[in-house]
Amino acid sequence: MASVKHLLERSLNELKNPELKKFQWHLKNDKHVSESEMENADRLDTVDKMVACFGHEEAVKITVDFLRKMNQNNLAEQLEKNHKQAGRAEGNIKKSTAVGAHSKMIWGSAARAALHDYTETNLRLKNKLQKEYKRILVGNSQTGHREYLNDIYTNLHVVENDTGGRVDDHEVIQIESNRNRLTAKEKPVDCNEMFKVQCGTGRENRTVLTMGIAGVGKTVSVNKFILDWAEGTKNQNIVFIFPLPFRELNLVKEEYSLMGLLHKYFFSPKELPSLPEGDGKVLFIFDGLDECRFPLSFKEDDRFTNVNEKTTVSKIITNLIKTHLVPAAFIWITSRPAATSLIPREYIDQVTEMRGFNDQQKDQYFRNNCNPEVSENIICHIKKFRSLYIMCHIPVFCWISLTVLQPLLAQESNDKTPTTLTGMYINFLISQQQQMGKKYCDDPQTKANARSFDEIILKLGKLAFEQLEKGNLIFYKEDLEECGLDVSEGTVYSGLCTQIFQEQKARNVYSFVHLSVQEFLAALYVFLKGTDEKADIFNQSWSDKLTWKLSEKPLFQLHKAVVNKALKSKNGHLDLLLRFLLGLSLETNQSDLKELLPELKLKTENIKDTADYIRKKIEKEKSVERTINLLHCLSELKDNFVEEIQKKLSSGNLSAQNLSSAQWSGLMFVLLMSEETQEMFELQKYRRSDKALMRLQPVIKNTRRAL
């Protein structure tokens, strides 16, 4: 019986030298085998390298594929035929051995003899997952629609992350500091290649942790990975993929065995009596570590090895990760950065970071989802306003932008097209209100029972603010009820909450369509309630309350309180709320808000005091990330500070001036927002000091070439 290596050697021996070179060319270009590994490689070297890189089964599949590309169809068919015959012969030998070894036969009946059973169960699981994952919800569960994932999926920018550590900065700040940061040191990652044998080392990753901010596309990427496998196009060496998102696992209160858990979600005990043996036959996917609501303990004495013994879900997960349960299985975990420290780094083979869309992928998203003329108008508009363009690294923000801008930019002229984050989210709320009106205007009974949109918005704002204070992205029915919201109102009438899933005898789980939507609604709640001295939303001291009560500028006192609280936050969880709150203070945005909230009384207080206060804070602030956020705050206020820096920069005489700390920060901000600076930054143009160099570090890091 010929081995795989012998079969491959026999096929390559049929190729002449020029044809072998062409075969090796396909390996380098299609499978990314390095130039050095193929240099001077003969037929035997090529076979050894393929088996080391891809494993036996995948090496045969790749060879057949390349032979067909080279019009060597007879060779390809012969290799396929010989490989199948060798597989059947090996199976017969195993059967004979099993019959002759009676002591192993009973045990083997569940684990090995069911190879055919695994094949059938594999197909059944693929069919099940294909039905579940071939479509994806675009928008939310009430006003959204389902699309074929393969039709709308845009590749995401994923890199290898060597640190794997906890990241405490606000997630929007991470986007702004990470954008265009791909350097020679950062290695791009194809999610479909993560669990394959690595060329050059012959090793493979067993446990991969993928981190990325909320809404960046982690779950969608997981869905695409599963769909590709279920459709038979990728990772066919894996027999079973079991997706077990933490949102579902949170609801499992009773004890289960690992097999019992798989029977609960995927198969009956008769269909799956055991798991296949061998390396990499099973992949467990745990999506959303940051949403985990039960403790994960990695104590050494907490060892658990029996797949059929009942225990807690927590113990099952930790022992899978620690390789005590199903040691040969692959594990893929996704998480927001702040939660990655829940799993000790020693149990992770590779950490990857999902960066969302790069600039080309952003443009492609809009071109994929609307007609050419409107898509170009949208791309042109958001590129003019860099804070919007940067936020479009988040796929969900692209969807929000598309929802808002598509109807506006389809018109010949529109002076209400938003240019700031606050304006974008106000218009997003207006679009949701309009959809709600269209959906329920023809149903008198529903309309009669429904609360007004502004009343629901205020209650959702309270929910958003209280959950943001606690650091929660997901919440339950009782959380809505505590804020005076009926479940149907929270999901159906507003269109702003998404019902994640519903299962009999289980609680409904809710979240806002994106963290930034939660932060905007929280800011709106603070804006509407915060100038009332009775609404002590920040638990101020009695002296602060007295100052607030006696002040003739209550809006400024509110701004001051939120600026101070945001600057004290360790993880910047109020940074975006602060931006939105200041943006809501502009009369232009308030006039748009009146379309949503007809009873709103315009707050016409002069915001110059707020802008001056923020400038003073910028002078003293040492944190670059906090400084960037304060400068964004000035942009939301449409303050002319950044504009002044831009004028000085364009005048060419900036280097001759002694800039204050705030002005150096402003220069840094202008350069970070500039598309041109990403290519080359000429540091020698500017009068420098140690303090100035510190302020300009983010620009230097984000530039491909610094002079």
PDB file of C-alpha atoms in Angstrom, residues 463-587:
ATOM      1  CA  LEU A 463     -30.878  52.098  30.340  1.00  0.00           C
ATOM      2  CA  ALA A 464     -27.867  52.974  28.162  1.00  0.00           C
ATOM      3  CA  PHE A 465     -26.363  55.295  30.784  1.00  0.00           C
ATOM      4  CA  GLU A 466     -26.842  52.975  33.757  1.00  0.00           C
ATOM      5  CA  GLN A 467     -25.437  49.960  31.891  1.00  0.00           C
ATOM      6  CA  LEU A 468     -22.511  52.028  30.570  1.00  0.00           C
ATOM      7  CA  GLU A 469     -21.669  53.067  34.127  1.00  0.00           C
ATOM      8  CA  LYS A 470     -21.548  49.351  35.032  1.00  0.00           C
ATOM      9  CA  GLY A 471     -19.532  48.476  31.935  1.00  0.00           C
ATOM     10  CA  ASN A 472     -22.293  46.240  30.497  1.00  0.00           C
ATOM     11  CA  LEU A 473     -22.870  45.725  26.775  1.00  0.00           C
ATOM     12  CA  ILE A 474     -25.613  43.118  27.190  1.00  0.00           C
ATOM     13  CA  PHE A 475     -28.568  43.144  29.532  1.00  0.00           C
ATOM     14  CA  TYR A 476     -31.748  41.292  30.381  1.00  0.00           C
ATOM     15  CA  LYS A 477     -35.497  41.736  30.636  1.00  0.00           C
ATOM     16  CA  GLU A 478     -35.301  42.925  34.254  1.00  0.00           C
ATOM     17  CA  ASP A 479     -32.786  45.629  33.262  1.00  0.00           C
ATOM     18  CA  LEU A 480     -35.309  47.032  30.788  1.00  0.00           C
ATOM     19  CA  GLU A 481     -38.118  46.828  33.336  1.00  0.00           C
ATOM     20  CA  GLU A 482     -36.050  48.713  35.946  1.00  0.00           C
ATOM     21  CA  CYS A 483     -35.929  51.611  33.469  1.00  0.00           C
ATOM     22  CA  GLY A 484     -39.693  51.448  32.916  1.00  0.00           C
ATOM     23  CA  LEU A 485     -39.484  49.717  29.542  1.00  0.00           C
ATOM     24  CA  ASP A 486     -41.716  46.888  28.437  1.00  0.00           C
ATOM     25  CA  VAL A 487     -39.778  44.291  26.430  1.00  0.00           C
ATOM     26  CA  SER A 488     -41.854  44.824  23.286  1.00  0.00           C
ATOM     27  CA  GLU A 489     -41.350  48.589  23.507  1.00  0.00           C
ATOM     28  CA  GLY A 490     -37.619  48.203  23.909  1.00  0.00           C
ATOM     29  CA  THR A 491     -37.315  46.103  20.773  1.00  0.00           C
ATOM     30  CA  VAL A 492     -40.288  46.657  18.512  1.00  0.00           C
ATOM     31  CA  TYR A 493     -41.234  50.299  18.821  1.00  0.00           C
ATOM     32  CA  SER A 494     -37.826  51.913  18.943  1.00  0.00           C
ATOM     33  CA  GLY A 495     -35.876  49.686  16.596  1.00  0.00           C
ATOM     34  CA  LEU A 496     -32.753  50.527  18.615  1.00  0.00           C
ATOM     35  CA  CYS A 497     -32.472  47.364  20.688  1.00  0.00           C
ATOM     36  CA  THR A 498     -31.776  44.036  19.072  1.00  0.00           C
ATOM     37  CA  GLN A 499     -33.288  40.876  20.498  1.00  0.00           C
ATOM     38  CA  ILE A 500     -30.326  38.557  20.224  1.00  0.00           C
ATOM     39  CA  PHE A 501     -32.196  35.292  20.423  1.00  0.00           C
ATOM     40  CA  GLN A 502     -35.155  33.658  22.102  1.00  0.00           C
ATOM     41  CA  GLU A 503     -35.212  30.150  23.479  1.00  0.00           C
ATOM     42  CA  GLN A 504     -37.920  28.356  25.418  1.00  0.00           C
ATOM     43  CA  LYS A 505     -37.409  28.455  29.189  1.00  0.00           C
ATOM     44  CA  ALA A 506     -34.562  30.932  28.714  1.00  0.00           C
ATOM     45  CA  ARG A 507     -34.319  34.661  29.285  1.00  0.00           C
ATOM     46  CA  ASN A 508     -34.102  37.083  26.386  1.00  0.00           C
ATOM     47  CA  VAL A 509     -30.749  38.802  25.996  1.00  0.00           C
ATOM     48  CA  TYR A 510     -30.548  42.339  24.610  1.00  0.00           C
ATOM     49  CA  SER A 511     -27.928  44.777  23.415  1.00  0.00           C
ATOM     50  CA  PHE A 512     -27.778  47.974  21.413  1.00  0.00           C
ATOM     51  CA  VAL A 513     -26.780  47.515  17.793  1.00  0.00           C
ATOM     52  CA  HIS A 514     -23.371  48.929  18.695  1.00  0.00           C
ATOM     53  CA  LEU A 515     -21.561  50.296  21.738  1.00  0.00           C
ATOM     54  CA  SER A 516     -21.441  53.775  20.146  1.00  0.00           C
ATOM     55  CA  VAL A 517     -25.264  53.782  19.866  1.00  0.00           C
ATOM     56  CA  GLN A 518     -25.450  52.980  23.586  1.00  0.00           C
ATOM     57  CA  GLU A 519     -22.997  55.837  24.292  1.00  0.00           C
ATOM     58  CA  PHE A 520     -24.990  58.284  22.160  1.00  0.00           C
ATOM     59  CA  LEU A 521     -28.271  57.438  23.911  1.00  0.00           C
ATOM     60  CA  ALA A 522     -26.515  57.723  27.289  1.00  0.00           C
ATOM     61  CA  ALA A 523     -25.225  61.175  26.291  1.00  0.00           C
ATOM     62  CA  LEU A 524     -28.709  62.202  25.168  1.00  0.00           C
ATOM     63  CA  TYR A 525     -30.081  61.110  28.550  1.00  0.00           C
ATOM     64  CA  VAL A 526     -27.398  63.122  30.391  1.00  0.00           C
ATOM     65  CA  PHE A 527     -28.108  66.130  28.159  1.00  0.00           C
ATOM     66  CA  LEU A 528     -31.858  66.006  28.771  1.00  0.00           C
ATOM     67  CA  LYS A 529     -31.660  65.334  32.518  1.00  0.00           C
ATOM     68  CA  GLY A 530     -28.281  66.718  33.542  1.00  0.00           C
ATOM     69  CA  THR A 531     -29.114  70.432  33.757  1.00  0.00           C
ATOM     70  CA  ASP A 532     -31.812  69.675  36.327  1.00  0.00           C
ATOM     71  CA  GLU A 533     -30.238  69.961  39.778  1.00  0.00           C
ATOM     72  CA  LYS A 534     -32.592  67.216  40.984  1.00  0.00           C
ATOM     73  CA  ALA A 535     -31.104  64.734  38.531  1.00  0.00           C
ATOM     74  CA  ASP A 536     -27.961  63.839  40.425  1.00  0.00           C
ATOM     75  CA  ILE A 537     -26.647  61.456  37.785  1.00  0.00           C
ATOM     76  CA  PHE A 538     -22.992  61.823  38.746  1.00  0.00           C
ATOM     77  CA  ASN A 539     -23.298  61.524  42.538  1.00  0.00           C
ATOM     78  CA  GLN A 540     -21.705  64.918  43.101  1.00  0.00           C
ATOM     79  CA  SER A 541     -20.551  66.303  46.446  1.00  0.00           C
ATOM     80  CA  TRP A 542     -22.806  68.767  48.289  1.00  0.00           C
ATOM     81  CA  SER A 543     -20.500  71.664  47.342  1.00  0.00           C
ATOM     82  CA  ASP A 544     -20.666  70.763  43.635  1.00  0.00           C
ATOM     83  CA  LYS A 545     -24.460  70.495  43.883  1.00  0.00           C
ATOM     84  CA  LEU A 546     -24.634  73.930  45.491  1.00  0.00           C
ATOM     85  CA  THR A 547     -22.369  75.455  42.825  1.00  0.00           C
ATOM     86  CA  TRP A 548     -24.513  73.866  40.137  1.00  0.00           C
ATOM     87  CA  LYS A 549     -27.736  75.156  41.706  1.00  0.00           C
ATOM     88  CA  LEU A 550     -26.463  78.744  42.061  1.00  0.00           C
ATOM     89  CA  SER A 551     -24.773  78.878  38.684  1.00  0.00           C
ATOM     90  CA  GLU A 552     -26.187  80.996  35.879  1.00  0.00           C
ATOM     91  CA  LYS A 553     -24.534  78.600  33.440  1.00  0.00           C
ATOM     92  CA  PRO A 554     -25.947  75.157  34.257  1.00  0.00           C
ATOM     93  CA  LEU A 555     -24.921  73.687  30.877  1.00  0.00           C
ATOM     94  CA  PHE A 556     -21.293  74.695  31.462  1.00  0.00           C
ATOM     95  CA  GLN A 557     -21.426  73.116  34.944  1.00  0.00           C
ATOM     96  CA  LEU A 558     -22.709  69.903  33.347  1.00  0.00           C
ATOM     97  CA  HIS A 559     -19.949  69.936  30.716  1.00  0.00           C
ATOM     98  CA  LYS A 560     -17.312  70.608  33.364  1.00  0.00           C
ATOM     99  CA  ALA A 561     -18.556  67.706  35.521  1.00  0.00           C
ATOM    100  CA  VAL A 562     -18.524  65.244  32.612  1.00  0.00           C
ATOM    101  CA  VAL A 563     -15.103  66.404  31.330  1.00  0.00           C
ATOM    102  CA  ASN A 564     -13.610  65.852  34.787  1.00  0.00           C
ATOM    103  CA  LYS A 565     -15.281  62.471  35.229  1.00  0.00           C
ATOM    104  CA  ALA A 566     -14.192  61.297  31.764  1.00  0.00           C
ATOM    105  CA  LEU A 567     -10.567  62.309  32.430  1.00  0.00           C
ATOM    106  CA  LYS A 568     -10.551  60.289  35.671  1.00  0.00           C
ATOM    107  CA  SER A 569     -11.829  57.121  33.973  1.00  0.00           C
ATOM    108  CA  LYS A 570      -9.160  54.404  33.805  1.00  0.00           C
ATOM    109  CA  ASN A 571     -10.479  52.849  30.597  1.00  0.00           C
ATOM    110  CA  GLY A 572     -11.965  55.947  28.957  1.00  0.00           C
ATOM    111  CA  HIS A 573     -15.478  54.482  29.085  1.00  0.00           C
ATOM    112  CA  LEU A 574     -17.019  57.992  29.031  1.00  0.00           C
ATOM    113  CA  ASP A 575     -14.835  59.437  26.237  1.00  0.00           C
ATOM    114  CA  LEU A 576     -17.354  59.020  23.434  1.00  0.00           C
ATOM    115  CA  LEU A 577     -20.268  59.966  25.695  1.00  0.00           C
ATOM    116  CA  LEU A 578     -18.448  63.274  26.337  1.00  0.00           C
ATOM    117  CA  ARG A 579     -18.013  63.931  22.606  1.00  0.00           C
ATOM    118  CA  PHE A 580     -21.693  63.281  21.981  1.00  0.00           C
ATOM    119  CA  LEU A 581     -22.802  65.412  24.940  1.00  0.00           C
ATOM    120  CA  LEU A 582     -20.836  68.423  23.700  1.00  0.00           C
ATOM    121  CA  GLY A 583     -22.102  67.941  20.167  1.00  0.00           C
ATOM    122  CA  LEU A 584     -25.688  67.892  21.452  1.00  0.00           C
ATOM    123  CA  SER A 585     -25.096  71.332  22.976  1.00  0.00           C
ATOM    124  CA  LEU A 586     -24.857  73.013  19.554  1.00  0.00           C
ATOM    125  CA  GLU A 587     -28.022  74.810  18.465  1.00  0.00           C
TER     126      GLU A 587
END
